[in-house]
PDB file of C-alpha atoms in Angstrom:
ATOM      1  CA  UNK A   1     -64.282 181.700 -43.195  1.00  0.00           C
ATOM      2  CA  UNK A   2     -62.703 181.514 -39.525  1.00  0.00           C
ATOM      3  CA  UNK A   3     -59.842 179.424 -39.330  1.00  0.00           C
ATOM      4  CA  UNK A   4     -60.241 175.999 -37.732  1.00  0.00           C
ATOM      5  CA  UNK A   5     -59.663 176.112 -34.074  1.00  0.00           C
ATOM      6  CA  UNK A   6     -56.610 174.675 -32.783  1.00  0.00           C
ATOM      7  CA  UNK A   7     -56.517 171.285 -31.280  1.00  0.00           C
ATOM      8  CA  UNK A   8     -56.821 171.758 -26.831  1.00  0.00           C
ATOM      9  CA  UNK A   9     -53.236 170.840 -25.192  1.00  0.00           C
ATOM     10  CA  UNK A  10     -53.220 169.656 -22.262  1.00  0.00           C
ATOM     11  CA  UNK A  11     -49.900 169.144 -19.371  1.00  0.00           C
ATOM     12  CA  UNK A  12     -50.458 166.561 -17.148  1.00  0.00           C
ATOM     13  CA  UNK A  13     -49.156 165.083 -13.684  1.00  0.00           C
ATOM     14  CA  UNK A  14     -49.576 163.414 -10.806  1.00  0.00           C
ATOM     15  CA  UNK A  15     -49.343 163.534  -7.388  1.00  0.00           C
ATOM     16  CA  UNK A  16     -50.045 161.562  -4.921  1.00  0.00           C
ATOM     17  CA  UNK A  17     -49.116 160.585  -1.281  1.00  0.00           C
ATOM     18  CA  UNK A  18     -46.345 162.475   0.637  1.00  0.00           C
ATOM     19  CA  UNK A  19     -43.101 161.976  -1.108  1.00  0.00           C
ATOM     20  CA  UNK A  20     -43.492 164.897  -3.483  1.00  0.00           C
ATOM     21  CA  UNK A  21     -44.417 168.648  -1.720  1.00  0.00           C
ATOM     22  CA  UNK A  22     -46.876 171.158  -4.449  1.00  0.00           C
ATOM     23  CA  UNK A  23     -43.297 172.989  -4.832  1.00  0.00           C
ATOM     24  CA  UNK A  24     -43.311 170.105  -7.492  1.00  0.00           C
ATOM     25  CA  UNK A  25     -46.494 170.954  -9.288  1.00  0.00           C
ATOM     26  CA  UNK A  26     -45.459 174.707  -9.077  1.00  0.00           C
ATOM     27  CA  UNK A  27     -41.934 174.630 -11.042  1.00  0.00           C
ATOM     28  CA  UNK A  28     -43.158 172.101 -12.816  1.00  0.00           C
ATOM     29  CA  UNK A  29     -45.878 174.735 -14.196  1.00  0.00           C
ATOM     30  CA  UNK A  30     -43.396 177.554 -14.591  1.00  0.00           C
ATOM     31  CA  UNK A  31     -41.256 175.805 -16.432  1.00  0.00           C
ATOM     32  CA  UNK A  32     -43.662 174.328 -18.813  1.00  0.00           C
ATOM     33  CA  UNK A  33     -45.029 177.725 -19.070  1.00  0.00           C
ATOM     34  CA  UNK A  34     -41.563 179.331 -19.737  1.00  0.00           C
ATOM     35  CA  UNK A  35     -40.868 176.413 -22.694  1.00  0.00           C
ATOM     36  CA  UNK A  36     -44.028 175.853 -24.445  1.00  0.00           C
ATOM     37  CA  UNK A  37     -45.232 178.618 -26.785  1.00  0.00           C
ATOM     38  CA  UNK A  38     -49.074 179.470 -27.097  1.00  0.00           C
ATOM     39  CA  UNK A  39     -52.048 178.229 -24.668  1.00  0.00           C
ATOM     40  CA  UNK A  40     -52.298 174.626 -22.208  1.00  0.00           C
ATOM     41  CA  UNK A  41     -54.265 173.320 -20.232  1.00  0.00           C
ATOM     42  CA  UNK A  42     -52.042 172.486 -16.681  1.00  0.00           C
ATOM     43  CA  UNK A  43     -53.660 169.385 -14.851  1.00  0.00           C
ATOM     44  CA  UNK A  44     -52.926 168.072 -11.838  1.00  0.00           C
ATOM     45  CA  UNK A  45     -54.137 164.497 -10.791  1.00  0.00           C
ATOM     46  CA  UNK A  46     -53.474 164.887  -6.800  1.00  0.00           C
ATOM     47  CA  UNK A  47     -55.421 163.505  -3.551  1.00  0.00           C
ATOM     48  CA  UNK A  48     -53.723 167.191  -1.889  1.00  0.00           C
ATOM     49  CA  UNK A  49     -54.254 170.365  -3.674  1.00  0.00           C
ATOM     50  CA  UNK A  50     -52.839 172.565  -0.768  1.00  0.00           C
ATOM     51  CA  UNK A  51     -50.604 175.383  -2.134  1.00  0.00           C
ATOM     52  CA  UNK A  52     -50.910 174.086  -5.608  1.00  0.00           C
ATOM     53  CA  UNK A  53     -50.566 177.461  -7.597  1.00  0.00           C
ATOM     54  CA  UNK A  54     -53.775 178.950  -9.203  1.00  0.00           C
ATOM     55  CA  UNK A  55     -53.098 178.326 -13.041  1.00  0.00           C
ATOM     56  CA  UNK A  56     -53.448 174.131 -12.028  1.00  0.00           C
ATOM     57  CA  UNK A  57     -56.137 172.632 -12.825  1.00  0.00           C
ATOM     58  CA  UNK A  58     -56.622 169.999  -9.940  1.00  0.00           C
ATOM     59  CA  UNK A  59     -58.777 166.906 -10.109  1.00  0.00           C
ATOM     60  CA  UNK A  60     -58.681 163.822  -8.057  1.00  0.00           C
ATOM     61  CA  UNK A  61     -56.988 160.416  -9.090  1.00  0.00           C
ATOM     62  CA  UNK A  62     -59.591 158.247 -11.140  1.00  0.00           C
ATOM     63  CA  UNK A  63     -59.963 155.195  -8.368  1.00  0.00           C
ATOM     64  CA  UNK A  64     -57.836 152.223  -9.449  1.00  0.00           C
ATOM     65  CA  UNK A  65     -59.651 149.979  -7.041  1.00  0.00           C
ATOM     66  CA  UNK A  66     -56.524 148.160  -6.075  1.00  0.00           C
ATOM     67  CA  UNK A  67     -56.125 145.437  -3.806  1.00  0.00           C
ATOM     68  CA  UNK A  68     -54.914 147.228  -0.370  1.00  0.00           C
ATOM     69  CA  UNK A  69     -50.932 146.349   0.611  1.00  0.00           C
ATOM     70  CA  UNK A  70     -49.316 145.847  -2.702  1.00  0.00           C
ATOM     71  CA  UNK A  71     -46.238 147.895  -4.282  1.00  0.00           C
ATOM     72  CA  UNK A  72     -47.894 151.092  -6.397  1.00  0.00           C
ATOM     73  CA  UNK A  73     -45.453 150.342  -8.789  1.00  0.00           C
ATOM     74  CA  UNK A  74     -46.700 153.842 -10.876  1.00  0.00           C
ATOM     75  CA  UNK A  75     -49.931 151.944 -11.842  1.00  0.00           C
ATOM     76  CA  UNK A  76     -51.772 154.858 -10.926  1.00  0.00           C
ATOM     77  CA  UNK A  77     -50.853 156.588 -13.939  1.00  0.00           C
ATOM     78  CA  UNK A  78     -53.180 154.087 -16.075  1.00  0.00           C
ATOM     79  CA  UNK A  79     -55.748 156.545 -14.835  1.00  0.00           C
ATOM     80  CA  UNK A  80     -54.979 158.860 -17.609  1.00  0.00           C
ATOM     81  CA  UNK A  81     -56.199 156.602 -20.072  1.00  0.00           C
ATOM     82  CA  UNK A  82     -59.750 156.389 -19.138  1.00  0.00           C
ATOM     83  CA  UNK A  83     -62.222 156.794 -21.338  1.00  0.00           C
ATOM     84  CA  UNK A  84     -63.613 160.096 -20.487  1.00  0.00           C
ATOM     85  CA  UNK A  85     -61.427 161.860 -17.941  1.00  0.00           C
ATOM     86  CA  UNK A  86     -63.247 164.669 -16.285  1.00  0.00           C
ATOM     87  CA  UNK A  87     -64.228 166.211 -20.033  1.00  0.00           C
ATOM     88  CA  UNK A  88     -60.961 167.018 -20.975  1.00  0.00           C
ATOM     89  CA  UNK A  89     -60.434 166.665 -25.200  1.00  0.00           C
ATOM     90  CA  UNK A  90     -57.348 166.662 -27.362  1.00  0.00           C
ATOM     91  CA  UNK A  91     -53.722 165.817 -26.884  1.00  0.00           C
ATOM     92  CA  UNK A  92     -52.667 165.128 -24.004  1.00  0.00           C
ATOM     93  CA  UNK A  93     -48.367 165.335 -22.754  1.00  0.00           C
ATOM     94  CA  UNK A  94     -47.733 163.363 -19.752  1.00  0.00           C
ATOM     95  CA  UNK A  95     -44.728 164.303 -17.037  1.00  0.00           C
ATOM     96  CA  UNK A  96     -43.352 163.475 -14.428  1.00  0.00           C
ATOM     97  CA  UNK A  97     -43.901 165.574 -11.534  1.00  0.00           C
ATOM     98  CA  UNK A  98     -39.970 165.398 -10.900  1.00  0.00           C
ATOM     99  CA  UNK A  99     -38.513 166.138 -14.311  1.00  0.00           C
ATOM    100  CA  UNK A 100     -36.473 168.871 -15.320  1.00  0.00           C
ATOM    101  CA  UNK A 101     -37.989 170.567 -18.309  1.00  0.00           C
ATOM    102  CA  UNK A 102     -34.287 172.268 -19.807  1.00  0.00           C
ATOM    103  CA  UNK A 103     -35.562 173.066 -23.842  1.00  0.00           C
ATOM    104  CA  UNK A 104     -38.606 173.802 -25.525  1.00  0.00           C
ATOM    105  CA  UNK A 105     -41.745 171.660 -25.474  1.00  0.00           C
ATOM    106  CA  UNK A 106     -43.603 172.466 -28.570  1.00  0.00           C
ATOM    107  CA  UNK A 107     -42.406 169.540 -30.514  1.00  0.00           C
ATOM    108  CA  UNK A 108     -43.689 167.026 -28.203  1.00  0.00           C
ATOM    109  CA  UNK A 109     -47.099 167.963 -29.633  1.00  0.00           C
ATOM    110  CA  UNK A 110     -46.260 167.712 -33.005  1.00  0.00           C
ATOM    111  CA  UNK A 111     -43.692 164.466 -33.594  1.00  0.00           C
ATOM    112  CA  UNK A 112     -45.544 162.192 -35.137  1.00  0.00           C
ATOM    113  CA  UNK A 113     -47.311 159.000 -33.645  1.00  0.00           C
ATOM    114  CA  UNK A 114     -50.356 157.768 -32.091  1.00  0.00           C
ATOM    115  CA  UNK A 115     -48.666 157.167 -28.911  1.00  0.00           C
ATOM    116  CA  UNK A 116     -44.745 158.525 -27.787  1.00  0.00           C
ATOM    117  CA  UNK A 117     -43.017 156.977 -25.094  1.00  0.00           C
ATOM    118  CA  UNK A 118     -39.094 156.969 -23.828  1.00  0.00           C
ATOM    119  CA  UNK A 119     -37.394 154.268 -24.985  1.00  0.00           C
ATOM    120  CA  UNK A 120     -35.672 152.096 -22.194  1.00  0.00           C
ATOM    121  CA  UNK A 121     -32.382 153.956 -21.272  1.00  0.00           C
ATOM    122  CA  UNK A 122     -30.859 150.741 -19.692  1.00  0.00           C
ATOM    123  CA  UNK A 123     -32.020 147.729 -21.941  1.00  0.00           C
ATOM    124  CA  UNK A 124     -32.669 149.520 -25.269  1.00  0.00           C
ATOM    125  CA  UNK A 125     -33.152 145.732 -27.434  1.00  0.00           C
ATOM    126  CA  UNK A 126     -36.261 145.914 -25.290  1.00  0.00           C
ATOM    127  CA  UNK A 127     -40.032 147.622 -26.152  1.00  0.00           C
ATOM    128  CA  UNK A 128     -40.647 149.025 -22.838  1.00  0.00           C
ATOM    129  CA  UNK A 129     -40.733 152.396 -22.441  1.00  0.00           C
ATOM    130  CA  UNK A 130     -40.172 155.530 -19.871  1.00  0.00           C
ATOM    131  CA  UNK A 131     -43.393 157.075 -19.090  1.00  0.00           C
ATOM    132  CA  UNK A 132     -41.836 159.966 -17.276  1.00  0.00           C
ATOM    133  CA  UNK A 133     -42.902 161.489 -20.970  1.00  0.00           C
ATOM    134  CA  UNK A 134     -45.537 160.022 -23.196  1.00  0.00           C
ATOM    135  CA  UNK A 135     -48.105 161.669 -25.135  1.00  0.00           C
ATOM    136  CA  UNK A 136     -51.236 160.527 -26.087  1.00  0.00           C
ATOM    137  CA  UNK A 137     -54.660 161.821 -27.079  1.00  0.00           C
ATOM    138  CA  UNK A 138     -57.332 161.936 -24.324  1.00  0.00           C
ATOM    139  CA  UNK A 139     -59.658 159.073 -24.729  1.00  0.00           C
ATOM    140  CA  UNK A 140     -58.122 157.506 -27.348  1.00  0.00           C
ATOM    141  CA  UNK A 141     -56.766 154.734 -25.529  1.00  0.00           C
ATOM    142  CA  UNK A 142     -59.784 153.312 -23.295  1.00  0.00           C
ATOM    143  CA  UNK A 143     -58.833 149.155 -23.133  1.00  0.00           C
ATOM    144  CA  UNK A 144     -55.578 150.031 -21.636  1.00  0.00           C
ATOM    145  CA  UNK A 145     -56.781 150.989 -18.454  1.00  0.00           C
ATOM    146  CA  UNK A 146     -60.085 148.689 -18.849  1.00  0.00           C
ATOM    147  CA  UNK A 147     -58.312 145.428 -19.415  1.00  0.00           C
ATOM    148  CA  UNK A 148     -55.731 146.839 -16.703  1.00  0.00           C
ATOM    149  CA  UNK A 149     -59.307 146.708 -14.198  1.00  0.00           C
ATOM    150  CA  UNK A 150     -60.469 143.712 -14.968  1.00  0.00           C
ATOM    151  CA  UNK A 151     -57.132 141.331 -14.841  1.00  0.00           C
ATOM    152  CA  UNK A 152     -55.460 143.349 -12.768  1.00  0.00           C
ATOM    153  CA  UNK A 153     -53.781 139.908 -11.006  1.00  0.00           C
ATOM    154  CA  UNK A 154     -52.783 138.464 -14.540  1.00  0.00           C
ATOM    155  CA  UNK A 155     -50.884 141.924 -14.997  1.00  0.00           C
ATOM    156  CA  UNK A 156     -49.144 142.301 -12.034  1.00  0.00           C
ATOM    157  CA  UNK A 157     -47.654 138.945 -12.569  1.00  0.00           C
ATOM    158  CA  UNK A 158     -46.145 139.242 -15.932  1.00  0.00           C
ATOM    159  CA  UNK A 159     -45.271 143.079 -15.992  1.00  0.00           C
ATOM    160  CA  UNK A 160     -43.303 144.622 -12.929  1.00  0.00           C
ATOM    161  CA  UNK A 161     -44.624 148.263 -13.633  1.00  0.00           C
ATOM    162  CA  UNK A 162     -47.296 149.932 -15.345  1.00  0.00           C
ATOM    163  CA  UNK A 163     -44.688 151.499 -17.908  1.00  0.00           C
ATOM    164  CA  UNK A 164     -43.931 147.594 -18.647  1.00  0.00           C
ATOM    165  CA  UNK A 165     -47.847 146.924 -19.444  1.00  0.00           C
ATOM    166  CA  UNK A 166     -48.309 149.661 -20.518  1.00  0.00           C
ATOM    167  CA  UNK A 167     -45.469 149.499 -23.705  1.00  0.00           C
ATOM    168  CA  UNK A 168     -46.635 145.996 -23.946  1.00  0.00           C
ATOM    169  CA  UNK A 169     -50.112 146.824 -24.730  1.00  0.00           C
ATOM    170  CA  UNK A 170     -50.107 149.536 -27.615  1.00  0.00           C
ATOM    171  CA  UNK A 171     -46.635 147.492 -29.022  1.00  0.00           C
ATOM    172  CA  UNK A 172     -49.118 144.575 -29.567  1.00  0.00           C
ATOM    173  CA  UNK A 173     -51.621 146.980 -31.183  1.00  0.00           C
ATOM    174  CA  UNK A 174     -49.284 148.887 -33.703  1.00  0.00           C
ATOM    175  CA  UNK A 175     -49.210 152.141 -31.885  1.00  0.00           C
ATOM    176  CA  UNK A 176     -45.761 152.588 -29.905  1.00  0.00           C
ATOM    177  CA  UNK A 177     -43.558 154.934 -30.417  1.00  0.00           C
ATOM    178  CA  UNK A 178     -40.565 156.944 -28.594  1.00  0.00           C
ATOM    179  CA  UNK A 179     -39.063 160.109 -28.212  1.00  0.00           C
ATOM    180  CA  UNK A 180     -36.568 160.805 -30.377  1.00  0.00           C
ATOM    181  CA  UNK A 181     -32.999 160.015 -28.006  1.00  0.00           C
ATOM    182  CA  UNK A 182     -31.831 163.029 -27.267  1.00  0.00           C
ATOM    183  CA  UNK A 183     -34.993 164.349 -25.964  1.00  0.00           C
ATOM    184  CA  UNK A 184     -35.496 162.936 -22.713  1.00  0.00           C
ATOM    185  CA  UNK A 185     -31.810 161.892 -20.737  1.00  0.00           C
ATOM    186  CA  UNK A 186     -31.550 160.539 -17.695  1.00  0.00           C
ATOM    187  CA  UNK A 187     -29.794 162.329 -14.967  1.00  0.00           C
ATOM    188  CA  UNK A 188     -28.430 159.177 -13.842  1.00  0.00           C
ATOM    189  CA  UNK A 189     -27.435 157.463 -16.797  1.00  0.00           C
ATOM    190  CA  UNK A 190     -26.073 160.621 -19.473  1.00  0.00           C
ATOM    191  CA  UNK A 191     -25.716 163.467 -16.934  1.00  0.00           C
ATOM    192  CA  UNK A 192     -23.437 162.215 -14.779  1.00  0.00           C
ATOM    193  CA  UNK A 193     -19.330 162.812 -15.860  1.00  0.00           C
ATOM    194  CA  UNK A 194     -16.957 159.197 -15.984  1.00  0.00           C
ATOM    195  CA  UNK A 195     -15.594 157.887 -12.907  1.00  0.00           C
ATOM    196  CA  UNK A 196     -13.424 159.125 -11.775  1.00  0.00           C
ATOM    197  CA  UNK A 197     -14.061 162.902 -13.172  1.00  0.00           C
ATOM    198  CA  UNK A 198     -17.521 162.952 -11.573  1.00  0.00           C
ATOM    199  CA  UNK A 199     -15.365 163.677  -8.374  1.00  0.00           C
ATOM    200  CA  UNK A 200     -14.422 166.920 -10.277  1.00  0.00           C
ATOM    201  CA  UNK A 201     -16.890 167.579 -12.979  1.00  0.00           C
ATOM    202  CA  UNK A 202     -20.293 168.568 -12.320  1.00  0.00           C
ATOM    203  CA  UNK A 203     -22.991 166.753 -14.096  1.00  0.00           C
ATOM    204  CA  UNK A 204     -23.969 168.313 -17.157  1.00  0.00           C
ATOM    205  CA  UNK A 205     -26.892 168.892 -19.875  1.00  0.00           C
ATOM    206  CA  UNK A 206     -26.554 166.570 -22.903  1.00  0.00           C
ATOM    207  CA  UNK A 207     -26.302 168.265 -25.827  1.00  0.00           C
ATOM    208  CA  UNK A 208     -30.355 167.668 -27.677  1.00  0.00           C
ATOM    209  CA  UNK A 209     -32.246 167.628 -24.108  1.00  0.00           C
ATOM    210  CA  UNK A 210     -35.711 169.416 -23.498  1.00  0.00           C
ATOM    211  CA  UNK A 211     -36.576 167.042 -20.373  1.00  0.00           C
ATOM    212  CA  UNK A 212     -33.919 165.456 -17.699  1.00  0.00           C
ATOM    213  CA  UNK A 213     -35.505 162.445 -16.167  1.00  0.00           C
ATOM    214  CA  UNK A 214     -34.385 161.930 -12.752  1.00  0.00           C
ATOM    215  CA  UNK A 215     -35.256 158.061 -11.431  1.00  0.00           C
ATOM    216  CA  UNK A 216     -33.732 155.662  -8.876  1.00  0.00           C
ATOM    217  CA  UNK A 217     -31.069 157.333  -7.271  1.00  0.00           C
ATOM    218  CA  UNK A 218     -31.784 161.096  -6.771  1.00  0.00           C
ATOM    219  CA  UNK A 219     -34.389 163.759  -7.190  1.00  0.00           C
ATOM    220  CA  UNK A 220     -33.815 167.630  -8.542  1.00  0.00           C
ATOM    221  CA  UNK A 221     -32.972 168.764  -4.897  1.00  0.00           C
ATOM    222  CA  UNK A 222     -30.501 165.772  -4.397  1.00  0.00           C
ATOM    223  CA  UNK A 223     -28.984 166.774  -7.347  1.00  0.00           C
ATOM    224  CA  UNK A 224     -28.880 170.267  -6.955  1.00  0.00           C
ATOM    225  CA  UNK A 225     -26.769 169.555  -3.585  1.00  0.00           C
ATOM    226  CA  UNK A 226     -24.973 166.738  -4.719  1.00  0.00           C
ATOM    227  CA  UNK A 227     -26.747 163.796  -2.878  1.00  0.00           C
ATOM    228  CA  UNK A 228     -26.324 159.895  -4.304  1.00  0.00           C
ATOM    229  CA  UNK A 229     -28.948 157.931  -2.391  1.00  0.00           C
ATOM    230  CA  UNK A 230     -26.002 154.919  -3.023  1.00  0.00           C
ATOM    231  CA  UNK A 231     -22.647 154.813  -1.258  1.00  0.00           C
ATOM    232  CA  UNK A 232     -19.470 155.191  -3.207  1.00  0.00           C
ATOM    233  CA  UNK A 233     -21.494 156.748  -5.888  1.00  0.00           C
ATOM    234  CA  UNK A 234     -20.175 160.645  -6.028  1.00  0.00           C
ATOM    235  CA  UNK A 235     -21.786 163.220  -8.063  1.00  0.00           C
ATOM    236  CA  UNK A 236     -21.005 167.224  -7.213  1.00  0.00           C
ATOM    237  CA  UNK A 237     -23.664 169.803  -7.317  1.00  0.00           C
ATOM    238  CA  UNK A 238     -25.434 169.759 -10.588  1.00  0.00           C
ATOM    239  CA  UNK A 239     -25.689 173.418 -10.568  1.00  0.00           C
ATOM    240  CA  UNK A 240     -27.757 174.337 -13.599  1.00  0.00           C
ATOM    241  CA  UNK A 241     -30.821 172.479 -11.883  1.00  0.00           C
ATOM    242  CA  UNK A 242     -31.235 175.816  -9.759  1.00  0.00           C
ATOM    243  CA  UNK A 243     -31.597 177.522 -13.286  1.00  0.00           C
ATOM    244  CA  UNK A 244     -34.233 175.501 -14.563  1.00  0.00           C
ATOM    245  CA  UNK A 245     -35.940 173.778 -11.262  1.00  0.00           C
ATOM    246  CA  UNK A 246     -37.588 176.888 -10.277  1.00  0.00           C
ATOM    247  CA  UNK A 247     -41.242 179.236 -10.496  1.00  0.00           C
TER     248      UNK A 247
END
């Protein structure tokens, strides 16, 4: 009797707007591809597929329906939590389109947990969660973007972000969980060396990471150039991005 077939992986991101160019999408493929063993499923949620490399899967942003003017605030990102998105099926790992995948990926299939989430870097006493990275299975999760729809002004009142509903909601229901800590650092909270060696040391991978999370204050580029978007906050080249940042 034929083995059982494996359970479909899927990679997803998003893009949207003109912040982030498809050299994003692109490393962000390679370097998925050269850190997670065995076959995926690459999707891109976009409203631009231009020079988005072949092995993507593109499909547009399920419509949010959003009252016109207010902050985005990452609620788009609910949209991967609908109820049937485009046919996909199986699990489903979530990231950033500005991460820095640095160690393998295969794990973040198979930790345990209904739903996996980075745990707040900065308030840690706290539930909320990081969705740079959070996994989830595809369709499993329909009410989060449904009651999201329909009280979509009750939400935006009481959460600031989507990653703040969003940890809310599945908390309440029994199914949050994170990444274990070393997993996922943040570039600008464990990368960066003590003042005042950060004027001589360049930042650095914690020992433990697969995925740098860069929010806030500076993207891969910055990084890789040593740019602080805030005065009197020096970093020097982070020169192991090139390494890693790249098709």
């Amino acid at each position: 009797m034929a083995a059982p077939a494996a359970p479909q992986r899927h990679v997803i991101c998003m893009k949207w707007g003109t912040k982030y160019g498809p050299e994003y999408v692109n490393r962000l493929y390679a370097m998925v591809r050269r850190h997670l063993c065995g076959d995926f499923n690459f999707v891109c949620l976009t409203d631009d597929t231009m020079d988005i490399r072949n092995e993507v899967q593109c499909l547009p942003i399920p419509p949010l329906k959003l009252p016109s003017g207010i902050p985005e605030r990452g609620w788009n990102k609910l949209a991967t939590f609908a109820a049937d998105l485009y046919g996909l099926k199986g699990t489903a790992l979530f990231l950033d389109v500005d991460v820095v995948v640095v160690g393998p990926l295969d794990d973040f299939f198979t930790q345990p947990g209904e739903f996996l989430i980075i745990h707040d870097y900065k308030r840690p006493w706290r539930i909320t969660g990081n969705s740079s990275v959070y996994r989830f299975e595809l369709g499993a999760h329909p009410d989060v973007l449904e009651y999201f729809r329909g009280h979509f002004e009750e939400i935006r009142h009481r959460f600031r972000n989507e990653q703040a509903y969003l940890s809310d909601m599945l908390h309440r229901q029994g199914k949050l969980a994170y990444w274990p800590q070393d997993w996922c650092p943040s570039f600008k909270y464990h990368c960066i060396p003590r003042w005042p060696t950060n004027y001589w040391k360049q930042p650095f991978v914690p020992q433990g990471a697969r995925v740098v999370i860069f929010h806030g204050e500076c993207n891969p580029p910055d990084a890789l150039a040593g740019r602080r978007n805030r005065r009197f906050r020096h970093i020097e080249p982070a020169t192991w991005v090139a390494e890693h940042w790249r098709e």
